[in-house]
CSV table of N, CA and C in Angstrom, one decimal:
chain,number,residue,atom,x,y,z
A,1,MET,N,-64.8,-61.1,-74.7
A,1,MET,CA,-65.5,-61.2,-73.4
A,1,MET,C,-65.2,-62.4,-72.6
A,2,VAL,N,-65.1,-62.2,-71.4
A,2,VAL,CA,-64.8,-63.3,-70.5
A,2,VAL,C,-66.1,-63.6,-69.6
A,3,ALA,N,-66.4,-64.9,-69.7
A,3,ALA,CA,-67.6,-65.4,-69.0
A,3,ALA,C,-67.2,-65.9,-67.7
A,4,ALA,N,-68.0,-65.6,-66.6
A,4,ALA,CA,-67.7,-66.1,-65.3
A,4,ALA,C,-68.1,-67.5,-65.3
A,5,LEU,N,-67.4,-68.4,-64.5
A,5,LEU,CA,-67.9,-69.7,-64.3
A,5,LEU,C,-69.2,-69.7,-63.6
A,6,PRO,N,-69.9,-70.7,-63.9
A,6,PRO,CA,-71.3,-70.9,-63.2
A,6,PRO,C,-71.2,-70.9,-61.8
A,7,GLY,N,-71.9,-70.2,-61.0
A,7,GLY,CA,-71.8,-70.2,-59.6
A,7,GLY,C,-70.8,-69.2,-59.0
A,8,ALA,N,-70.1,-68.6,-59.9
A,8,ALA,CA,-68.9,-67.7,-59.4
A,8,ALA,C,-69.5,-66.5,-58.6
A,9,GLU,N,-70.8,-66.2,-59.0
A,9,GLU,CA,-71.3,-65.0,-58.3
A,9,GLU,C,-71.5,-65.2,-56.8
A,10,SER,N,-71.5,-66.5,-56.3
A,10,SER,CA,-71.7,-66.8,-55.0
A,10,SER,C,-70.3,-66.7,-54.2
A,11,VAL,N,-69.2,-66.7,-54.9
A,11,VAL,CA,-67.9,-66.8,-54.3
A,11,VAL,C,-67.6,-65.5,-53.7
A,12,ARG,N,-67.2,-65.5,-52.4
A,12,ARG,CA,-67.0,-64.4,-51.6
A,12,ARG,C,-65.5,-64.1,-51.5
A,13,ARG,N,-65.1,-62.9,-51.4
A,13,ARG,CA,-63.6,-62.5,-51.2
A,13,ARG,C,-63.3,-62.8,-49.7
A,14,ALA,N,-61.9,-63.2,-49.6
A,14,ALA,CA,-61.4,-63.4,-48.3
A,14,ALA,C,-61.7,-62.4,-47.3
A,15,PRO,N,-62.0,-62.7,-46.0
A,15,PRO,CA,-62.2,-61.7,-45.0
A,15,PRO,C,-61.0,-60.9,-44.8
A,16,ASP,N,-61.2,-59.7,-44.2
A,16,ASP,CA,-60.0,-58.9,-43.8
A,16,ASP,C,-59.4,-59.4,-42.4
A,17,ARG,N,-58.4,-60.3,-42.6
A,17,ARG,CA,-57.8,-60.8,-41.4
A,17,ARG,C,-56.7,-60.0,-40.8
A,18,CYS,N,-56.3,-59.0,-41.7
A,18,CYS,CA,-55.2,-58.2,-41.4
A,18,CYS,C,-55.5,-56.7,-40.8
A,19,GLY,N,-56.7,-56.5,-40.9
A,19,GLY,CA,-57.2,-55.3,-40.3
A,19,GLY,C,-56.9,-54.0,-41.0
A,20,ASP,N,-56.5,-54.1,-42.3
A,20,ASP,CA,-56.2,-53.0,-43.1
A,20,ASP,C,-57.2,-52.5,-44.1
A,21,GLY,N,-58.4,-53.3,-44.0
A,21,GLY,CA,-59.5,-52.9,-44.9
A,21,GLY,C,-59.4,-53.7,-46.1
A,22,GLY,N,-58.3,-54.3,-46.4
A,22,GLY,CA,-58.2,-55.1,-47.7
A,22,GLY,C,-58.6,-56.6,-47.5
A,23,THR,N,-58.1,-57.4,-48.4
A,23,THR,CA,-58.4,-58.8,-48.3
A,23,THR,C,-56.9,-59.4,-48.1
A,24,SER,N,-57.0,-60.7,-47.7
A,24,SER,CA,-55.7,-61.4,-47.6
A,24,SER,C,-56.0,-62.8,-47.8
A,25,MET,N,-55.0,-63.7,-48.0
A,25,MET,CA,-55.1,-65.1,-48.1
A,25,MET,C,-54.3,-65.8,-47.1
A,26,ARG,N,-54.9,-66.7,-46.3
A,26,ARG,CA,-54.2,-67.5,-45.4
A,26,ARG,C,-53.2,-68.4,-46.1
A,27,MET,N,-51.9,-68.5,-45.8
A,27,MET,CA,-50.9,-69.2,-46.5
A,27,MET,C,-50.2,-70.2,-45.5
A,28,LEU,N,-49.8,-71.2,-46.0
A,28,LEU,CA,-49.0,-72.1,-45.3
A,28,LEU,C,-47.6,-72.2,-46.0
A,29,LEU,N,-46.6,-71.7,-45.2
A,29,LEU,CA,-45.2,-71.7,-45.7
A,29,LEU,C,-44.4,-72.8,-45.0
A,30,LYS,N,-43.8,-73.7,-45.8
A,30,LYS,CA,-42.9,-74.7,-45.2
A,30,LYS,C,-41.4,-74.4,-45.7
A,31,VAL,N,-40.6,-74.3,-44.8
A,31,VAL,CA,-39.2,-73.9,-45.0
A,31,VAL,C,-38.3,-75.1,-44.5
A,32,SER,N,-37.7,-75.8,-45.4
A,32,SER,CA,-36.8,-76.8,-45.1
A,32,SER,C,-35.3,-76.2,-45.3
A,33,ILE,N,-34.6,-76.4,-44.4
A,33,ILE,CA,-33.3,-75.8,-44.3
A,33,ILE,C,-32.2,-76.8,-44.6
A,34,ASP,N,-31.3,-76.4,-45.7
A,34,ASP,CA,-30.2,-77.2,-45.9
A,34,ASP,C,-29.3,-77.5,-44.7
A,35,THR,N,-28.9,-78.7,-44.5
A,35,THR,CA,-28.3,-79.2,-43.3
A,35,THR,C,-27.0,-78.4,-43.1
A,36,GLU,N,-26.0,-78.5,-44.1
A,36,GLU,CA,-24.8,-77.8,-43.9
A,36,GLU,C,-25.0,-76.3,-43.6
A,37,LYS,N,-25.8,-75.7,-44.5
A,37,LYS,CA,-25.9,-74.2,-44.2
A,37,LYS,C,-26.7,-74.0,-42.9
A,38,GLY,N,-27.5,-74.9,-42.5
A,38,GLY,CA,-28.2,-74.7,-41.3
A,38,GLY,C,-27.3,-74.8,-40.1
A,39,ASN,N,-26.4,-75.9,-40.2
A,39,ASN,CA,-25.4,-76.0,-39.1
A,39,ASN,C,-24.6,-74.7,-38.9
A,40,GLN,N,-24.1,-74.2,-40.0
A,40,GLN,CA,-23.4,-73.0,-39.9
A,40,GLN,C,-24.1,-71.9,-39.3
A,41,ALA,N,-25.4,-71.7,-39.9
A,41,ALA,CA,-26.3,-70.6,-39.4
A,41,ALA,C,-26.7,-70.7,-38.0
A,42,PHE,N,-26.8,-72.0,-37.5
A,42,PHE,CA,-27.1,-72.3,-36.1
A,42,PHE,C,-25.8,-71.8,-35.2
A,43,ARG,N,-24.7,-72.2,-35.7
A,43,ARG,CA,-23.5,-71.7,-35.0
A,43,ARG,C,-23.3,-70.2,-34.9
A,44,ASP,N,-23.4,-69.6,-36.0
A,44,ASP,CA,-23.1,-68.1,-36.1
A,44,ASP,C,-24.4,-67.2,-35.8
A,45,GLY,N,-25.5,-67.7,-35.4
A,45,GLY,CA,-26.6,-67.0,-34.9
A,45,GLY,C,-27.6,-66.5,-36.1
A,46,THR,N,-27.2,-66.8,-37.4
A,46,THR,CA,-28.0,-66.6,-38.5
A,46,THR,C,-29.4,-67.2,-38.5
A,47,LEU,N,-29.5,-68.4,-38.0
A,47,LEU,CA,-30.8,-69.3,-38.0
A,47,LEU,C,-31.7,-68.5,-37.1
A,48,GLN,N,-31.1,-68.2,-35.9
A,48,GLN,CA,-32.0,-67.5,-34.9
A,48,GLN,C,-32.6,-66.1,-35.5
A,49,LYS,N,-31.7,-65.4,-36.2
A,49,LYS,CA,-32.0,-64.2,-36.8
A,49,LYS,C,-33.0,-64.3,-37.8
A,50,VAL,N,-32.9,-65.3,-38.6
A,50,VAL,CA,-33.9,-65.4,-39.7
A,50,VAL,C,-35.2,-65.9,-39.2
A,51,MET,N,-35.3,-66.6,-38.2
A,51,MET,CA,-36.6,-67.1,-37.6
A,51,MET,C,-37.2,-65.9,-36.9
A,52,GLN,N,-36.4,-65.0,-36.2
A,52,GLN,CA,-37.0,-63.9,-35.4
A,52,GLN,C,-37.5,-63.0,-36.6
A,53,TRP,N,-36.8,-62.8,-37.7
A,53,TRP,CA,-37.2,-61.9,-38.9
A,53,TRP,C,-38.7,-62.4,-39.3
A,54,ALA,N,-38.8,-63.7,-39.5
A,54,ALA,CA,-40.0,-64.4,-40.0
A,54,ALA,C,-41.1,-64.1,-39.0
A,55,ARG,N,-40.8,-64.2,-37.7
A,55,ARG,CA,-41.9,-64.0,-36.8
A,55,ARG,C,-42.4,-62.6,-36.8
A,56,ASP,N,-41.4,-61.6,-36.8
A,56,ASP,CA,-41.7,-60.2,-37.0
A,56,ASP,C,-42.3,-59.8,-38.3
A,57,GLU,N,-41.9,-60.3,-39.4
A,57,GLU,CA,-42.4,-60.0,-40.7
A,57,GLU,C,-43.7,-60.6,-41.1
A,58,LEU,N,-43.7,-61.9,-40.8
A,58,LEU,CA,-45.0,-62.6,-41.3
A,58,LEU,C,-46.2,-62.4,-40.3
A,59,LYS,N,-45.7,-62.3,-39.0
A,59,LYS,CA,-46.8,-62.2,-37.9
A,59,LYS,C,-47.8,-63.5,-38.0
A,60,PRO,N,-47.1,-64.6,-38.0
A,60,PRO,CA,-47.9,-65.7,-38.2
A,60,PRO,C,-49.0,-66.1,-37.1
A,61,GLU,N,-50.1,-66.6,-37.5
A,61,GLU,CA,-51.1,-67.0,-36.5
A,61,GLU,C,-50.6,-68.3,-35.8
A,62,ALA,N,-49.7,-69.0,-36.5
A,62,ALA,CA,-49.1,-70.3,-36.0
A,62,ALA,C,-47.7,-70.5,-36.6
A,63,ALA,N,-46.8,-71.0,-35.7
A,63,ALA,CA,-45.5,-71.5,-36.3
A,63,ALA,C,-45.0,-72.6,-35.5
A,64,PHE,N,-44.5,-73.6,-36.3
A,64,PHE,CA,-44.2,-75.0,-35.8
A,64,PHE,C,-42.8,-75.3,-36.3
A,65,PHE,N,-42.0,-76.0,-35.5
A,65,PHE,CA,-40.7,-76.3,-35.9
A,65,PHE,C,-40.4,-77.9,-35.7
A,66,SER,N,-40.0,-78.6,-36.6
A,66,SER,CA,-39.8,-80.0,-36.5
A,66,SER,C,-38.8,-80.5,-37.6
A,67,PRO,N,-38.2,-81.7,-37.3
A,67,PRO,CA,-37.4,-82.2,-38.4
A,67,PRO,C,-38.3,-82.9,-39.4
A,68,SER,N,-37.9,-82.8,-40.7
A,68,SER,CA,-38.7,-83.4,-41.7
A,68,SER,C,-37.8,-83.7,-42.7
A,69,ASN,N,-37.9,-85.1,-43.2
A,69,ASN,CA,-36.9,-85.6,-44.2
A,69,ASN,C,-35.4,-85.3,-43.9
A,70,GLY,N,-35.1,-85.3,-42.6
A,70,GLY,CA,-33.8,-85.2,-42.2
A,70,GLY,C,-33.3,-83.7,-42.1
A,71,LYS,N,-34.2,-82.8,-42.3
A,71,LYS,CA,-33.8,-81.3,-42.4
A,71,LYS,C,-34.5,-80.6,-41.3
A,72,ARG,N,-34.0,-79.4,-40.8
A,72,ARG,CA,-34.6,-78.6,-39.9
A,72,ARG,C,-35.8,-78.0,-40.7
A,73,THR,N,-37.0,-78.0,-40.2
A,73,THR,CA,-38.2,-77.5,-41.0
A,73,THR,C,-39.0,-76.5,-40.1
A,74,ALA,N,-39.4,-75.5,-40.7
A,74,ALA,CA,-40.4,-74.6,-40.1
A,74,ALA,C,-41.6,-74.5,-40.8
A,75,TYR,N,-42.7,-74.4,-40.1
A,75,TYR,CA,-44.0,-74.2,-40.8
A,75,TYR,C,-44.7,-72.9,-40.2
A,76,PHE,N,-45.0,-72.0,-41.2
A,76,PHE,CA,-45.8,-70.8,-40.7
A,76,PHE,C,-47.1,-70.7,-41.4
A,77,VAL,N,-48.0,-70.4,-40.6
A,77,VAL,CA,-49.4,-70.1,-41.1
A,77,VAL,C,-49.5,-68.6,-41.0
A,78,PHE,N,-49.7,-67.8,-42.1
A,78,PHE,CA,-49.8,-66.4,-42.0
A,78,PHE,C,-50.8,-65.8,-43.2
A,79,ASP,N,-51.1,-64.6,-43.0
A,79,ASP,CA,-51.9,-64.0,-44.0
A,79,ASP,C,-51.0,-63.2,-44.9
A,80,MET,N,-51.2,-63.4,-46.3
A,80,MET,CA,-50.4,-62.7,-47.3
A,80,MET,C,-51.3,-61.7,-47.9
A,81,GLN,N,-51.1,-60.5,-47.9
A,81,GLN,CA,-51.9,-59.4,-48.4
A,81,GLN,C,-51.8,-59.3,-50.0
A,82,ASP,N,-50.5,-59.6,-50.5
A,82,ASP,CA,-50.4,-59.5,-52.0
A,82,ASP,C,-49.3,-60.5,-52.4
A,83,ALA,N,-49.7,-61.0,-53.6
A,83,ALA,CA,-48.7,-62.0,-54.1
A,83,ALA,C,-47.4,-61.5,-54.4
A,84,SER,N,-47.2,-60.1,-54.6
A,84,SER,CA,-46.0,-59.6,-54.9
A,84,SER,C,-45.1,-59.6,-53.6
A,85,ARG,N,-45.6,-59.9,-52.5
A,85,ARG,CA,-44.7,-60.1,-51.2
A,85,ARG,C,-43.8,-61.4,-51.4
A,86,LEU,N,-44.2,-62.2,-52.3
A,86,LEU,CA,-43.5,-63.6,-52.3
A,86,LEU,C,-42.0,-63.4,-52.3
A,87,PRO,N,-41.4,-62.6,-53.2
A,87,PRO,CA,-39.9,-62.6,-53.2
A,87,PRO,C,-39.3,-62.0,-51.9
A,88,ALA,N,-39.9,-61.1,-51.3
A,88,ALA,CA,-39.5,-60.5,-50.0
A,88,ALA,C,-39.6,-61.6,-48.9
A,89,ILE,N,-40.6,-62.4,-49.0
A,89,ILE,CA,-40.7,-63.5,-48.0
A,89,ILE,C,-39.7,-64.6,-48.2
A,90,ALA,N,-39.5,-65.1,-49.5
A,90,ALA,CA,-38.7,-66.2,-49.8
A,90,ALA,C,-37.2,-65.9,-49.8
A,91,GLU,N,-36.8,-64.8,-50.3
A,91,GLU,CA,-35.3,-64.5,-50.4
A,91,GLU,C,-34.4,-64.6,-49.1
A,92,PRO,N,-34.9,-64.1,-48.0
A,92,PRO,CA,-34.2,-64.2,-46.8
A,92,PRO,C,-33.9,-65.7,-46.4
A,93,PHE,N,-34.9,-66.6,-46.7
A,93,PHE,CA,-34.7,-68.1,-46.3
A,93,PHE,C,-33.8,-68.7,-47.3
A,94,PHE,N,-33.9,-68.2,-48.7
A,94,PHE,CA,-32.8,-68.8,-49.6
A,94,PHE,C,-31.5,-68.3,-49.3
A,95,GLU,N,-31.3,-67.1,-49.1
A,95,GLU,CA,-30.0,-66.5,-48.9
A,95,GLU,C,-29.3,-66.8,-47.5
A,96,ALA,N,-30.1,-66.7,-46.5
A,96,ALA,CA,-29.6,-66.9,-45.2
A,96,ALA,C,-29.2,-68.4,-44.8
A,97,VAL,N,-30.1,-69.3,-45.2
A,97,VAL,CA,-30.0,-70.6,-44.7
A,97,VAL,C,-30.1,-71.6,-45.9
A,98,GLY,N,-30.1,-71.3,-47.1
A,98,GLY,CA,-30.2,-72.2,-48.2
A,98,GLY,C,-31.4,-73.1,-48.2
A,99,ALA,N,-32.5,-72.5,-47.8
A,99,ALA,CA,-33.7,-73.2,-47.6
A,99,ALA,C,-34.4,-73.6,-49.0
A,100,HIS,N,-35.1,-74.6,-48.9
A,100,HIS,CA,-36.1,-75.0,-50.0
A,100,HIS,C,-37.5,-74.6,-49.3
A,101,ILE,N,-38.3,-73.9,-50.1
A,101,ILE,CA,-39.5,-73.4,-49.5
A,101,ILE,C,-40.7,-74.0,-50.4
A,102,GLU,N,-41.9,-74.2,-49.7
A,102,GLU,CA,-43.1,-74.5,-50.2
A,102,GLU,C,-44.2,-73.5,-49.7
A,103,LEU,N,-45.0,-72.9,-50.5
A,103,LEU,CA,-46.0,-72.0,-50.1
A,103,LEU,C,-47.3,-72.3,-50.8
A,104,ALA,N,-48.3,-72.5,-50.0
A,104,ALA,CA,-49.7,-72.8,-50.5
A,104,ALA,C,-50.8,-72.2,-49.7
A,105,PRO,N,-51.9,-71.9,-50.5
A,105,PRO,CA,-53.1,-71.3,-49.8
A,105,PRO,C,-53.6,-72.4,-48.8
A,106,ALA,N,-54.0,-72.0,-47.7
A,106,ALA,CA,-54.5,-72.9,-46.6
A,106,ALA,C,-55.8,-72.4,-46.1
A,107,MET,N,-56.5,-73.4,-45.6
A,107,MET,CA,-57.8,-73.2,-45.0
A,107,MET,C,-58.0,-73.7,-43.6
A,108,ASP,N,-58.7,-72.9,-42.8
A,108,ASP,CA,-59.0,-73.4,-41.5
A,108,ASP,C,-60.4,-74.2,-41.7
A,109,PHE,N,-60.9,-74.7,-40.7
A,109,PHE,CA,-62.2,-75.6,-40.8
A,109,PHE,C,-63.2,-74.8,-41.4
A,110,ASN,N,-63.5,-73.5,-40.9
A,110,ASN,CA,-64.6,-72.7,-41.4
A,110,ASN,C,-64.4,-72.3,-42.9
A,111,ASP,N,-63.1,-72.1,-43.3
A,111,ASP,CA,-63.0,-71.9,-44.8
A,111,ASP,C,-63.3,-73.1,-45.5
A,112,MET,N,-62.8,-74.3,-45.0
A,112,MET,CA,-63.2,-75.6,-45.7
A,112,MET,C,-64.7,-75.8,-45.8
A,113,GLN,N,-65.3,-75.6,-44.7
A,113,GLN,CA,-66.8,-75.7,-44.9
A,113,GLN,C,-67.4,-74.8,-45.9
A,114,THR,N,-67.0,-73.4,-46.0
A,114,THR,CA,-67.5,-72.6,-46.9
A,114,THR,C,-67.1,-73.0,-48.4
A,115,GLY,N,-66.0,-73.5,-48.5
A,115,GLY,CA,-65.5,-73.8,-49.8
A,115,GLY,C,-66.2,-75.1,-50.2
A,116,VAL,N,-66.5,-76.0,-49.5
A,116,VAL,CA,-67.3,-77.2,-49.8
A,116,VAL,C,-68.7,-76.8,-50.3
A,117,GLN,N,-69.3,-75.9,-49.5
A,117,GLN,CA,-70.6,-75.4,-49.9
A,117,GLN,C,-70.5,-74.7,-51.3
A,118,GLN,N,-69.6,-73.9,-51.5
A,118,GLN,CA,-69.4,-73.2,-52.8
A,118,GLN,C,-69.2,-74.2,-53.9
A,119,ALA,N,-68.2,-75.2,-53.7
A,119,ALA,CA,-68.1,-76.2,-54.7
A,119,ALA,C,-69.3,-77.0,-55.0
A,120,GLN,N,-70.1,-77.4,-54.1
A,120,GLN,CA,-71.4,-78.1,-54.2
A,120,GLN,C,-72.3,-77.3,-55.2
A,121,GLU,N,-72.3,-76.0,-55.0
A,121,GLU,CA,-73.3,-75.1,-55.7
A,121,GLU,C,-72.6,-75.0,-57.3
A,122,VAL,N,-71.3,-74.9,-57.4
A,122,VAL,CA,-70.8,-74.8,-58.7
A,122,VAL,C,-71.0,-76.2,-59.4
A,123,LEU,N,-70.9,-77.3,-58.7
A,123,LEU,CA,-71.0,-78.7,-59.4
A,123,LEU,C,-72.3,-78.9,-59.8
A,124,LYS,N,-73.4,-78.3,-59.2
A,124,LYS,CA,-74.8,-78.5,-59.6
A,124,LYS,C,-74.9,-78.1,-61.1
A,125,ASN,N,-74.1,-77.2,-61.6
A,125,ASN,CA,-74.2,-76.9,-63.1
A,125,ASN,C,-73.6,-77.9,-64.0
A,126,PHE,N,-72.9,-79.0,-63.5
A,126,PHE,CA,-72.2,-79.9,-64.3
A,126,PHE,C,-73.1,-81.3,-64.1
A,127,GLN,N,-74.2,-81.3,-63.5
A,127,GLN,CA,-74.9,-82.6,-63.2
A,127,GLN,C,-76.1,-82.7,-64.2
């Protein structure tokens, strides 16, 4: 038998931000592009294609581009409907531009406020 954590009954599922009736999780994807592969991809148009693919596929609520640690870097904030999508999201960046990626759940201000309230409720069980 598996017991729920104290206060877990108050935890809500993520809202349907995708409009498909399911739930999703807002994710922050950081894509750091290998300099040599990035230079070649820039010259032959692959870099532009993979970024266009990311825009079309991820439908990010925000996308930012800047140098970080000496590499071309892209940041995408998007909703991921299912963890099984990770390989399909990551592989084009690995293959096309030799990227190093980081992916993490991310909260907006409202999510953070809700999460803090839920954490405070859970922590009451440990005081």
